[in-house]
Structures are given as structure tokens and as C-alpha cells.
Coordinates of N, CA and C in Angstrom, one line a residue:
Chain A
X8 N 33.6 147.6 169.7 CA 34.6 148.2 170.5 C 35.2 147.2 171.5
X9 N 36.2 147.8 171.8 CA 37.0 146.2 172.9 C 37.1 147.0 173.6
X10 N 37.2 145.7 174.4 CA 36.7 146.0 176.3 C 36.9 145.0 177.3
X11 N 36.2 145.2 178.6 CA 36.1 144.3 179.4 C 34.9 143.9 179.8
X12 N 34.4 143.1 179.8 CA 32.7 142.8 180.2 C 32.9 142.3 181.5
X13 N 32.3 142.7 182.5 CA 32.2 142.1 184.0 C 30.3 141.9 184.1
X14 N 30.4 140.5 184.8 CA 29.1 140.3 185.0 C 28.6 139.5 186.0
X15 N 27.8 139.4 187.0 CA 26.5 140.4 186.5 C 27.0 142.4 187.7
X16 N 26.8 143.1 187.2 CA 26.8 144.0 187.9 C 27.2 144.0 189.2
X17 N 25.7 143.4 189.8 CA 25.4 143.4 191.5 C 24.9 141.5 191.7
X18 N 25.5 141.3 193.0 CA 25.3 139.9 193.2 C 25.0 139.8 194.4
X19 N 23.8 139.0 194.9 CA 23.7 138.9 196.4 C 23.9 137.5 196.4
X20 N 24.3 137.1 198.0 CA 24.4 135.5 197.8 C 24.6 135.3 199.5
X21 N 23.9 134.0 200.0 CA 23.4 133.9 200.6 C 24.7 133.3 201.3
X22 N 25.0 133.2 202.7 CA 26.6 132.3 203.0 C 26.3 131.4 203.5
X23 N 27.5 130.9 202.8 CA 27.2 129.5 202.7 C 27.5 129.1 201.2
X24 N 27.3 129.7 200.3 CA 27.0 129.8 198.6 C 28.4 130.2 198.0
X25 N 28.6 129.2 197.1 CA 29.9 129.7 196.4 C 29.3 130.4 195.2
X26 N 29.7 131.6 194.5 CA 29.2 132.4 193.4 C 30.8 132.5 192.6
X27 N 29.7 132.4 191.4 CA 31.2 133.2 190.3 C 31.6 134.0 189.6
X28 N 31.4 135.1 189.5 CA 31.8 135.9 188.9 C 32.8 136.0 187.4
X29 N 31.6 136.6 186.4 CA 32.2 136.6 185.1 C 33.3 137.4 184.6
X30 N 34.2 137.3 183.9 CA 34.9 138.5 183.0 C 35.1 137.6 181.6
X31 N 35.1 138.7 180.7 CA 35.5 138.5 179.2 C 36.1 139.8 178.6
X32 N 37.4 139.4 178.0 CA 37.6 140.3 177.2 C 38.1 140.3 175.8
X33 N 37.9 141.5 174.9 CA 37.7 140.9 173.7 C 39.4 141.9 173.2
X34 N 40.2 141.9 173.6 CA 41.3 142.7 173.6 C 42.4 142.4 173.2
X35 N 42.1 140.8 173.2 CA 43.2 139.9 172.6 C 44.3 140.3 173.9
X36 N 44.6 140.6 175.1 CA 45.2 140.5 175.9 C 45.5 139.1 176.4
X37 N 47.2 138.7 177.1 CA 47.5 137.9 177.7 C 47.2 137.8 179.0
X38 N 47.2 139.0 179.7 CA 47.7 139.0 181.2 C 45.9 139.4 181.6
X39 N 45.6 138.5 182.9 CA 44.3 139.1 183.5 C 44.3 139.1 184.8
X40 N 43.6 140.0 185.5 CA 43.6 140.3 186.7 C 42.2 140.1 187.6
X41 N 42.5 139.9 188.6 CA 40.8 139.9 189.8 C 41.5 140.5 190.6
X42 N 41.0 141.7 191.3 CA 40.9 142.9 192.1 C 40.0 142.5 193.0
X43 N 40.3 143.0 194.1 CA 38.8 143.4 195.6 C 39.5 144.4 196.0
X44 N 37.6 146.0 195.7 CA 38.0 146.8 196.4 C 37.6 147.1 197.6
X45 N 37.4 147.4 198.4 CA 37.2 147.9 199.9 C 37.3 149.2 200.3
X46 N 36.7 149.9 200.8 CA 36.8 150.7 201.2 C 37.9 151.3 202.2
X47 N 38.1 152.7 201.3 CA 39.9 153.0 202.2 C 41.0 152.0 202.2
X48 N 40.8 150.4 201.2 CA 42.0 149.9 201.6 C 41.8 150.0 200.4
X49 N 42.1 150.3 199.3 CA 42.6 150.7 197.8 C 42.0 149.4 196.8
X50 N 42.9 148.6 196.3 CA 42.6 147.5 195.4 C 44.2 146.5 195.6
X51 N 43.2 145.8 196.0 CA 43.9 144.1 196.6 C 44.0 143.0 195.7
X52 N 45.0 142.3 195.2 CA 45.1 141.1 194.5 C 44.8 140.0 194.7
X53 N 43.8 139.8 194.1 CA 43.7 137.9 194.1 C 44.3 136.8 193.4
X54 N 44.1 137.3 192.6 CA 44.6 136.2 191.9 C 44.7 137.1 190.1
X55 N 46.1 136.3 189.3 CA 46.4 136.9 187.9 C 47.0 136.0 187.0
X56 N 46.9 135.9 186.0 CA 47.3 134.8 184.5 C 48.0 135.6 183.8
X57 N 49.1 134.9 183.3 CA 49.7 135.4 182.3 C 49.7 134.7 181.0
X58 N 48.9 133.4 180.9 CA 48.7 133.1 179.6 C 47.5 131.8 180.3
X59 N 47.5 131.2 179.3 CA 45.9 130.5 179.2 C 46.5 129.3 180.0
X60 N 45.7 128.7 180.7 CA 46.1 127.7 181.4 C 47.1 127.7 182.5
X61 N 47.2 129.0 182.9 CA 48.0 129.3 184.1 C 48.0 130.5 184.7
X62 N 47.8 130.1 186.1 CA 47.8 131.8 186.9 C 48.3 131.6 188.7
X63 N 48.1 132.7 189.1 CA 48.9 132.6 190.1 C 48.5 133.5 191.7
X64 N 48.5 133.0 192.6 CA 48.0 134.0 193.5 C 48.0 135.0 193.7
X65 N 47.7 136.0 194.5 CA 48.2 137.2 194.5 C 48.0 137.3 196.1
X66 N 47.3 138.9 196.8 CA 48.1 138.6 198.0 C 47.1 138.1 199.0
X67 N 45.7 137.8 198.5 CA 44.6 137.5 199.2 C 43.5 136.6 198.8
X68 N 44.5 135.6 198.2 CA 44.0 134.5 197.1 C 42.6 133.3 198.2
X69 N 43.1 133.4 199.6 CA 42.6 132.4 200.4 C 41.1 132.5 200.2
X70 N 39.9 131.4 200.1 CA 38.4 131.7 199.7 C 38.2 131.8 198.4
X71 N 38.9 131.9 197.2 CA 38.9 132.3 196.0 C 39.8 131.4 195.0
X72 N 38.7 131.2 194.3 CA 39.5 130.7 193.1 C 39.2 131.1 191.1
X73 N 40.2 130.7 190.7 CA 39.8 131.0 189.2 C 40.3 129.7 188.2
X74 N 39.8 130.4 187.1 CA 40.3 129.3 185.9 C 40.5 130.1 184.7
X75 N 41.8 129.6 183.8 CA 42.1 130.3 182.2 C 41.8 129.4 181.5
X76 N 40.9 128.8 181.2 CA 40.6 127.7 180.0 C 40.7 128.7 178.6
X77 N 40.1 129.9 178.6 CA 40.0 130.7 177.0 C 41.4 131.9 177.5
X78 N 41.6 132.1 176.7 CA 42.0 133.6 176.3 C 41.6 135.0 177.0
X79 N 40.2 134.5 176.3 CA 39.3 135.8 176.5 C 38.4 135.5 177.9
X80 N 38.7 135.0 178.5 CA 37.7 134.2 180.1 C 38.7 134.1 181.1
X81 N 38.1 134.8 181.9 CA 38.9 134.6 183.5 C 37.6 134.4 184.7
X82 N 37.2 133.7 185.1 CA 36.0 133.8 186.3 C 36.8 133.7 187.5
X83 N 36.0 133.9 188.4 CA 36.0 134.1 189.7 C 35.2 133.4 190.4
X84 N 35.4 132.2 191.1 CA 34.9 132.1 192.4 C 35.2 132.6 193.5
X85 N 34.1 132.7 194.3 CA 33.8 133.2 195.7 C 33.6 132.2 196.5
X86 N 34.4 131.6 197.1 CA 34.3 130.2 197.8 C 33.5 130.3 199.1
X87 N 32.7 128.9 199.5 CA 32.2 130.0 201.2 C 32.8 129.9 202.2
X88 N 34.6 129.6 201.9 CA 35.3 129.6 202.7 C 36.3 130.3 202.8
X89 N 35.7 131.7 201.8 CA 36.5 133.6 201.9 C 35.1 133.5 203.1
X90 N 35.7 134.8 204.1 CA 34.6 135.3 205.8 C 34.1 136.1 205.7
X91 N 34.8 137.0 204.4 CA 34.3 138.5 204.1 C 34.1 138.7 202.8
X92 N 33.1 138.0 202.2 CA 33.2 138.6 200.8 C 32.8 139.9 200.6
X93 N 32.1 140.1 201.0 CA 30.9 141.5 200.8 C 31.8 142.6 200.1
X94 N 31.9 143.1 198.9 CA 33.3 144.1 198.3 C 33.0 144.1 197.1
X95 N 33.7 144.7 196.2 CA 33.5 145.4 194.8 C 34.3 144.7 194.2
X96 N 34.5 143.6 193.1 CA 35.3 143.3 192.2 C 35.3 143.5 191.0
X97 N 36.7 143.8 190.9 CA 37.8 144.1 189.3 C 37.9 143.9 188.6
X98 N 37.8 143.7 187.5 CA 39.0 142.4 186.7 C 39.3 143.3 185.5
X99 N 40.7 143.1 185.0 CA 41.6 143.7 184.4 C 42.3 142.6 183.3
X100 N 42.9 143.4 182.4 CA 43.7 142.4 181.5 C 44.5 143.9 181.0
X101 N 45.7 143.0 180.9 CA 46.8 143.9 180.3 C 47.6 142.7 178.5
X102 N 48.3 143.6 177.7 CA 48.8 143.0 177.0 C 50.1 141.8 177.5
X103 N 50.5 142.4 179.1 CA 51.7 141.2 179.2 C 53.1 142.0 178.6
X104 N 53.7 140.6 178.7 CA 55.2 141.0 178.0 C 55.8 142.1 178.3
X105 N 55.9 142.9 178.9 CA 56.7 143.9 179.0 C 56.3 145.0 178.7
X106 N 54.9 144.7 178.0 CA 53.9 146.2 177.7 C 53.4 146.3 178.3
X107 N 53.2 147.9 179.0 CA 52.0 148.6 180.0 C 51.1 148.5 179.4
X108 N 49.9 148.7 180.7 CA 49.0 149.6 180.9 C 47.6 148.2 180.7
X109 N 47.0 148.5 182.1 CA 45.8 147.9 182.2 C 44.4 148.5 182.0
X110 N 43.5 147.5 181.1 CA 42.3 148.0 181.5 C 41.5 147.1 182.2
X111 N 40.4 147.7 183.0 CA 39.9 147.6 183.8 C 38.1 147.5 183.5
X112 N 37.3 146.7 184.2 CA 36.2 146.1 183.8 C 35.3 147.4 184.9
X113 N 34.2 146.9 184.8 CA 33.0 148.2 185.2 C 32.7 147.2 186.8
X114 N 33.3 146.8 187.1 CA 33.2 146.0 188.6 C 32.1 145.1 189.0
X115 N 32.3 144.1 189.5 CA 30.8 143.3 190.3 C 30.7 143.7 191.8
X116 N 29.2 143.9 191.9 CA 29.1 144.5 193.5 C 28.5 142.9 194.2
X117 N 29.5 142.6 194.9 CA 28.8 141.3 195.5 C 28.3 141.5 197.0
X118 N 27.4 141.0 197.5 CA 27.1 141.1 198.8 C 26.6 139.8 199.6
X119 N 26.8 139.6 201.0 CA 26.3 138.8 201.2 C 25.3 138.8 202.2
X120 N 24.2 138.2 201.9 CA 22.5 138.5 203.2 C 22.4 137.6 203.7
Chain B
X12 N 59.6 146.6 200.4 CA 60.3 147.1 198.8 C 59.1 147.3 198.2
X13 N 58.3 146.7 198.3 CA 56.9 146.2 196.9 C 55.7 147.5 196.9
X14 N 55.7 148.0 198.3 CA 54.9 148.5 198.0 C 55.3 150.7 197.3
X15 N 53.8 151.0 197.2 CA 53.4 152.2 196.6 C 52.4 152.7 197.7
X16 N 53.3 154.1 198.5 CA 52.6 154.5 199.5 C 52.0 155.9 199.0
X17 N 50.5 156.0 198.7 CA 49.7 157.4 198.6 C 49.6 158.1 199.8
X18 N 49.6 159.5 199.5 CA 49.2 160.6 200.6 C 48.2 161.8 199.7
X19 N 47.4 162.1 200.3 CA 46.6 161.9 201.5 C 45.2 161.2 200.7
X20 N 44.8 160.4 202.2 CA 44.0 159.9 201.8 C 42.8 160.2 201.3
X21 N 42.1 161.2 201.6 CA 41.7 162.2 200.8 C 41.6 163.5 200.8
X22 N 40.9 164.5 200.3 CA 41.7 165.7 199.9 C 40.7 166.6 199.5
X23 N 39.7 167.6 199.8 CA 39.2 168.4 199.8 C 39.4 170.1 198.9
X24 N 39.1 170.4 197.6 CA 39.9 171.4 196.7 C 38.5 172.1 196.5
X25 N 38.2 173.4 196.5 CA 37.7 174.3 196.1 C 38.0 174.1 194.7
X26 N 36.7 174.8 193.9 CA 36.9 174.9 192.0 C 37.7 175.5 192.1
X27 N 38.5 175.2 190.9 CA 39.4 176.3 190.4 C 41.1 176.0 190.9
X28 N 41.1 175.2 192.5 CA 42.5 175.0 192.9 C 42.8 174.2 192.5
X29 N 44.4 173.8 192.7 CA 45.0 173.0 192.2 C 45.0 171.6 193.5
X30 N 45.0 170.5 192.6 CA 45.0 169.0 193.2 C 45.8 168.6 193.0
X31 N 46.7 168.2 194.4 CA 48.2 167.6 194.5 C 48.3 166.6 195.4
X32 N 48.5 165.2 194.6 CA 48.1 163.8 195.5 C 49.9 163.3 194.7
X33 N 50.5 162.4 196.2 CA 52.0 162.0 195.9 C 51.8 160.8 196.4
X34 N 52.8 160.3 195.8 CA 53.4 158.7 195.7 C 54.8 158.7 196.0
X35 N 54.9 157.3 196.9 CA 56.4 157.4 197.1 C 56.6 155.5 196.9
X36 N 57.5 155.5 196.3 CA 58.1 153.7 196.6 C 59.7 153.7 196.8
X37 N 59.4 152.3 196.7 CA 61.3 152.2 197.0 C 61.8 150.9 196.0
X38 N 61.1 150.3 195.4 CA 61.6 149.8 194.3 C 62.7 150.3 193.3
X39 N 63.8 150.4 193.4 CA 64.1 151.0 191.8 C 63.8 150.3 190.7
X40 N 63.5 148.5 190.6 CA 63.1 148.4 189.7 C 62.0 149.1 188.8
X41 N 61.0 149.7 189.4 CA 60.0 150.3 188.7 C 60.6 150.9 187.8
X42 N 59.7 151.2 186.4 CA 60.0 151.6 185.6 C 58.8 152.5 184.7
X43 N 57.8 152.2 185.1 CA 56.1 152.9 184.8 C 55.6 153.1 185.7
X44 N 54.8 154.4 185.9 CA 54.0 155.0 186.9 C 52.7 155.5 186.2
X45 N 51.8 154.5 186.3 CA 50.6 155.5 186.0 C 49.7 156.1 187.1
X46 N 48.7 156.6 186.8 CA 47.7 157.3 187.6 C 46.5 156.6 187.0
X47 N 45.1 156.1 187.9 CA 43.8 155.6 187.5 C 43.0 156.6 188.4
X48 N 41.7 157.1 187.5 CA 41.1 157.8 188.0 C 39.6 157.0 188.2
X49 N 38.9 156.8 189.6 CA 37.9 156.1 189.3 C 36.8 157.1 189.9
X50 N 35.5 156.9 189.2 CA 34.3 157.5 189.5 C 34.0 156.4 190.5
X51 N 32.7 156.4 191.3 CA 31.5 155.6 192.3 C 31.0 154.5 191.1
X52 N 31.5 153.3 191.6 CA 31.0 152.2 190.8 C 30.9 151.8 189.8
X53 N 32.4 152.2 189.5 CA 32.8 151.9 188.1 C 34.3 151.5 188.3
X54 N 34.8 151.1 187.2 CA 36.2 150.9 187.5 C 37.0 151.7 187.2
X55 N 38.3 151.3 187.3 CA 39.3 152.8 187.2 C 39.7 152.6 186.1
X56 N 40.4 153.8 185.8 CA 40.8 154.3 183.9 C 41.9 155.2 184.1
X57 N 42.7 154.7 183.0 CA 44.1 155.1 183.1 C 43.8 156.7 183.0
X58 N 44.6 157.3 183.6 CA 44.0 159.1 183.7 C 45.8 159.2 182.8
X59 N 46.9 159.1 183.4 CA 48.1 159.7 182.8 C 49.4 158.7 183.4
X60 N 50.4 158.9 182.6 CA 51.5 157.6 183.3 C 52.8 158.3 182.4
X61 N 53.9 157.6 183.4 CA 55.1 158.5 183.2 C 55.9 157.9 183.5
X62 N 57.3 157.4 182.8 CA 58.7 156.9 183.0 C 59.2 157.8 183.2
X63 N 60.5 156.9 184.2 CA 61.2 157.6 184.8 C 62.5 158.3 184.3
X64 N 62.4 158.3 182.8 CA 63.5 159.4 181.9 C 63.1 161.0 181.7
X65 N 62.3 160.8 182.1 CA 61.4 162.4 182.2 C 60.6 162.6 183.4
X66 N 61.1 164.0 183.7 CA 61.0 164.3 185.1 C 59.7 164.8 185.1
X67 N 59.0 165.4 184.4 CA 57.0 165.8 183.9 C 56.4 165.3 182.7
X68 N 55.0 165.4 182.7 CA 54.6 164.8 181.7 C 53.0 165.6 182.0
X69 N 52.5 166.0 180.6 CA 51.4 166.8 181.2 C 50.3 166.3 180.2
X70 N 49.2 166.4 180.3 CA 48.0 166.0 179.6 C 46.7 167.0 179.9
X71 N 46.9 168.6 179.0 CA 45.1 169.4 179.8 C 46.0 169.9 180.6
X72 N 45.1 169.2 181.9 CA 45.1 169.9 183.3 C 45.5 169.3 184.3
X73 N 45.9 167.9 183.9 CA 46.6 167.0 184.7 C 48.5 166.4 183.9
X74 N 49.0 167.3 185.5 CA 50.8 166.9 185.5 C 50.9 165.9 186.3
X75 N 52.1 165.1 185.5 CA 52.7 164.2 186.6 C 54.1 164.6 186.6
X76 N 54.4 165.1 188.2 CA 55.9 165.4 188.5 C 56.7 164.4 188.5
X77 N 57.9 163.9 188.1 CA 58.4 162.5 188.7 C 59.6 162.9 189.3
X78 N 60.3 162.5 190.6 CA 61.5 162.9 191.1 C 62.3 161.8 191.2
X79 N 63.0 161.0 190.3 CA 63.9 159.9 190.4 C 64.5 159.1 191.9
X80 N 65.2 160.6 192.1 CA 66.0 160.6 193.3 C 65.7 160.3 194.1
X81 N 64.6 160.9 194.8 CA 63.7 160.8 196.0 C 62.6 159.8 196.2
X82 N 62.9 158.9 194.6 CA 61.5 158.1 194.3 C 60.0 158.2 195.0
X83 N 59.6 159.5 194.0 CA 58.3 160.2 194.4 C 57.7 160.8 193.0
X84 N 57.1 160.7 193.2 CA 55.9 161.3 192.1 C 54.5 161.7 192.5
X85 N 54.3 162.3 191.9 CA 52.7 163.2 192.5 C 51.7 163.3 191.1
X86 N 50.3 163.9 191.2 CA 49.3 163.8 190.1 C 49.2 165.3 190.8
X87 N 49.6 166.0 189.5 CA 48.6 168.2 190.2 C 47.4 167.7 188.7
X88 N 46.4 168.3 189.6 CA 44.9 168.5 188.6 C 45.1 170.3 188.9
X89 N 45.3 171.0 187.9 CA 44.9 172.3 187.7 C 44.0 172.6 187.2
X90 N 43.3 173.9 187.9 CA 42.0 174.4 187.8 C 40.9 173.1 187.8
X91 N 41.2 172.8 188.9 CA 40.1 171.7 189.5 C 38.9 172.1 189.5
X92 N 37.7 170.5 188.8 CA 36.2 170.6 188.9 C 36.0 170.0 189.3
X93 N 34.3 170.2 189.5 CA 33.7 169.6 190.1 C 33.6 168.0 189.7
X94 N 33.7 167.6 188.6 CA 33.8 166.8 187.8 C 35.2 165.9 187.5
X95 N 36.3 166.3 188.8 CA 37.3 165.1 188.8 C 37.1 164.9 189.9
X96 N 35.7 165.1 190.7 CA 35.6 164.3 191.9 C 35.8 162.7 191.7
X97 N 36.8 162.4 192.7 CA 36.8 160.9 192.0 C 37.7 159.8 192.8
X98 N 38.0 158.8 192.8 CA 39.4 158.5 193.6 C 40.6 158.3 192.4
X99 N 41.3 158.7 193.2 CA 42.6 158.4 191.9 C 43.9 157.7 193.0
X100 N 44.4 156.7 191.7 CA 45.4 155.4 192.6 C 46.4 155.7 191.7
X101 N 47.8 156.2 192.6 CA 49.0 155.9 191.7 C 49.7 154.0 191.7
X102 N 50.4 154.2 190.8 CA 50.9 152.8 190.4 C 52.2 152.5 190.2
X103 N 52.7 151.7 189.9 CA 54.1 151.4 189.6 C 54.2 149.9 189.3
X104 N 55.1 149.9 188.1 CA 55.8 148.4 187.3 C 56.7 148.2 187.2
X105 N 57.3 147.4 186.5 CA 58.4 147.2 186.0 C 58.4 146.2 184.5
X106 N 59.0 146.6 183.5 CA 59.4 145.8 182.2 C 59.5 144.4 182.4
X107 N 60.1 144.5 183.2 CA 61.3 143.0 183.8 C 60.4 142.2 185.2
X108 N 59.1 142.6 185.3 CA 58.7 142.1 186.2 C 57.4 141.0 185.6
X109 N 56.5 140.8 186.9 CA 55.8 139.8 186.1 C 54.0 140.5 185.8
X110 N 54.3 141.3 185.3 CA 53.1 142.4 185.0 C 51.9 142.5 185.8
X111 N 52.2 142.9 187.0 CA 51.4 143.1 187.9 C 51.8 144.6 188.3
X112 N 50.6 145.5 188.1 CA 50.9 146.3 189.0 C 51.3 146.3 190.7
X113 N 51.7 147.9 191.3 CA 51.4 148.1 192.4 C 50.7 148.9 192.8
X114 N 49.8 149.1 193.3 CA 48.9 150.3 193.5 C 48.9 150.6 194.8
X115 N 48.7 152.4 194.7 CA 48.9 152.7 196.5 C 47.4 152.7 196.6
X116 N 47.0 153.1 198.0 CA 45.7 152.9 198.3 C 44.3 153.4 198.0
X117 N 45.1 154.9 197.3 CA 43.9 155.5 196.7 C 43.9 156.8 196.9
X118 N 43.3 158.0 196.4 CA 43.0 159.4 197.5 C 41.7 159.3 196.8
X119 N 40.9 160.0 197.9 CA 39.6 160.3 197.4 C 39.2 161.8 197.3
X120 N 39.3 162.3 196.1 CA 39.3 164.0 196.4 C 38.0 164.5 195.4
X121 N 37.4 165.0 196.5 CA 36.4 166.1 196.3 C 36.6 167.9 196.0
X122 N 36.0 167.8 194.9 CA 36.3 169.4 194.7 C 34.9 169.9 195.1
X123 N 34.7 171.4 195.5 CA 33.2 171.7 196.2 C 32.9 173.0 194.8
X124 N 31.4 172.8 194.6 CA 31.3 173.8 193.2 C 31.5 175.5 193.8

């Protein structure tokens, strides 16, 4: 079945520590997304690709970074110079081009102790 | 312009009532509106979505009204369960844009058995 794989689940990480967060998808989609959700403030953009080898900020990119080397791979760093990681993240891929509709991965719960 | 404003933030329904969460933007580029319905620690999932050439669109027990004019739209859950306890995010695109949604902030509605 296709999908989105997000991994690992739940992450703790110590500050100070840059962590990365996995996604893969096997959907043959162009377009991917990194979400942070928060509580009461909905889902926030970090950062999004629209083809391999290029992507672009979004509206809370600062502390964070990614890479498109594959297709199917979008990660996530957690830089330790984001102040607030502690939040639920997203990751999404859409087909792109002009066609709707995104799906959406089973989230990573990161925290920091 | 950019954004997608939800009301109410959340929303309390007895079984059996009807669940009425609205959206308003000001883009007219938009041209897709979906709705994501998400459970507790999971990600969200497209629930129903609707262009702006048709003024309803129904799926079950979930409508989506769209009012062009007023640029508003709403999600009614009829004969609400306990079981669409959930948060739900409306959305908005555009064909011509660079495939990013917009998402409002969320409602979080509880139905009571």
C-alpha cells in the first residue's frame, strides 16, 4: 500500500542536540511537506519541495533544515538553534502540478528534556 | 490575503446534533477547499473537499456548504458521533499557485455519548 512513513514515532532529545526526523514516501509524489503542530495554533510550515533537489521555506523555517536528494526522502532537522522544539511533526506529499490533495504521515512526537 | 480563518475554535455537540465549523478567506485565487479530519496523534486525513463551481457537496453525513460570494465555506457533520470526535482544519489552494496549502487553525469538536 502507499503511504507516508514518518519516523521514529516519539523522540526525546536532549538541548543542545540537533535530531532528524525521517519521512518516506512511496506515492511517487513530487511535492513534500514538514508541518509543526501545536497546540491551538493549527499546523505551521516549515519548510516544502517541489521536485528533488529543491525546496523552499515556509513560514517558520528558522532552527530547521531539510534535504531532497531522493524522490521518495524528505528529512528534517531540528537544529539546536530552533528555542522551542518540543511539538508534533507532519510530513506530507502531494502530487504537485496543479493536482490536489495531500497526504499526510502518522506524525513524530519530539520533545525536549 | 493568504490566510484561512476557522470559527470556533472548538465546539461541543450532543449525539445525534448537527456539527457546523466555517471558514472564511479572501483570496479569490483559491480554487480547492478541503476539510482534514484528525484523531489524537495521528495525522490528518482528507475528510471532503469542494470547488468553487458548486455551491454543496455531500459525502454520508458530512456537507460542505460553499458561498462564493461571501468567500465562506463551512463542514455540517449530521447526526453527529461520538466517533467524529476529532479536530478538523479547513483548507484552501489554488491550481496556479505553488502547491501549498492554507490551513485555518483547526476546531476541536467533541460530541458527548
Amino acid at each position: 500500500d502507499g503511504g507516508i512513513t514518518q519516523s521514529p514515532k516519539y523522540l526525546f532529545r536532549k538541548e543542545g542536540q540537533n535530531v532528524t526526523l525521517s519521512c518516506e514516501q512511496n506515492l511517487n509524489h513530487d511535492a513534500m511537506y514538514w508541518y509543526r503542530q501545536d497546540p491551538g495554533q493549527g499546523l505551521r510550515l516549515i519548510y516544502y519541495s517541489q521536485i528533488v533537489n529543491d525546496f523552499q521555506k515556509g513560514d517558520i523555517a528558522e532552527g530547521y533544515s531539510v534535504s531532497r536528494e531522493k524522490k521518495e526522502s524528505f528529512p528534517l532537522t531540528v537544529t539546536s538553534a530552533q528555542k522551542n522544539p518540543t511539538a508534533f511533526y507532519l510530513c506530507a506529499s502531494s502530487r504537485g502540478q496543479g493536482v490536489h490533495g495531500y497526504t499526510f504521515g502518522s506524525g513524530t512526537r519530539l520533545t525536549v528534556v | 490575503q493568504q490566510q484561512v480563518k476557522q470559527s470556533p475554535q472548538s465546539l461541543i455537540v450532543q449525539k445525534g446534533g448537527i456539527s457546523i465549523i466555517n471558514c472564511a478567506y479572501e483570496n479569490t485565487a483559491f480554487d480547492y477547499f478541503p476539510w482534514y479530519q484528525q484523531f489524537p496523534g495521528k495525522g490528518p486525513a482528507l475528510l471532503i473537499a469542494i470547488r468553487p463551481d458548486v455551491s454543496e457537496k455531500k459525502e454520508g453525513r458530512f456537507t460542505i456548504s460553499f458561498n462564493k460570494s461571501a468567500k465562506q465555506f463551512s463542514l455540517h457533520i449530521m447526526d453527529s458521533q461520538p466517533g467524529d470526535s476529532a479536530t478538523y482544519f479547513c483548507a484552501a489552494d489554488t491550481t496556479s499557485g505553488t502547491y501549498k496549502y492554507i490551513f485555518g487553525t483547526g476546531t476541536r469538536l467533541k460530541v458527548l455519548a
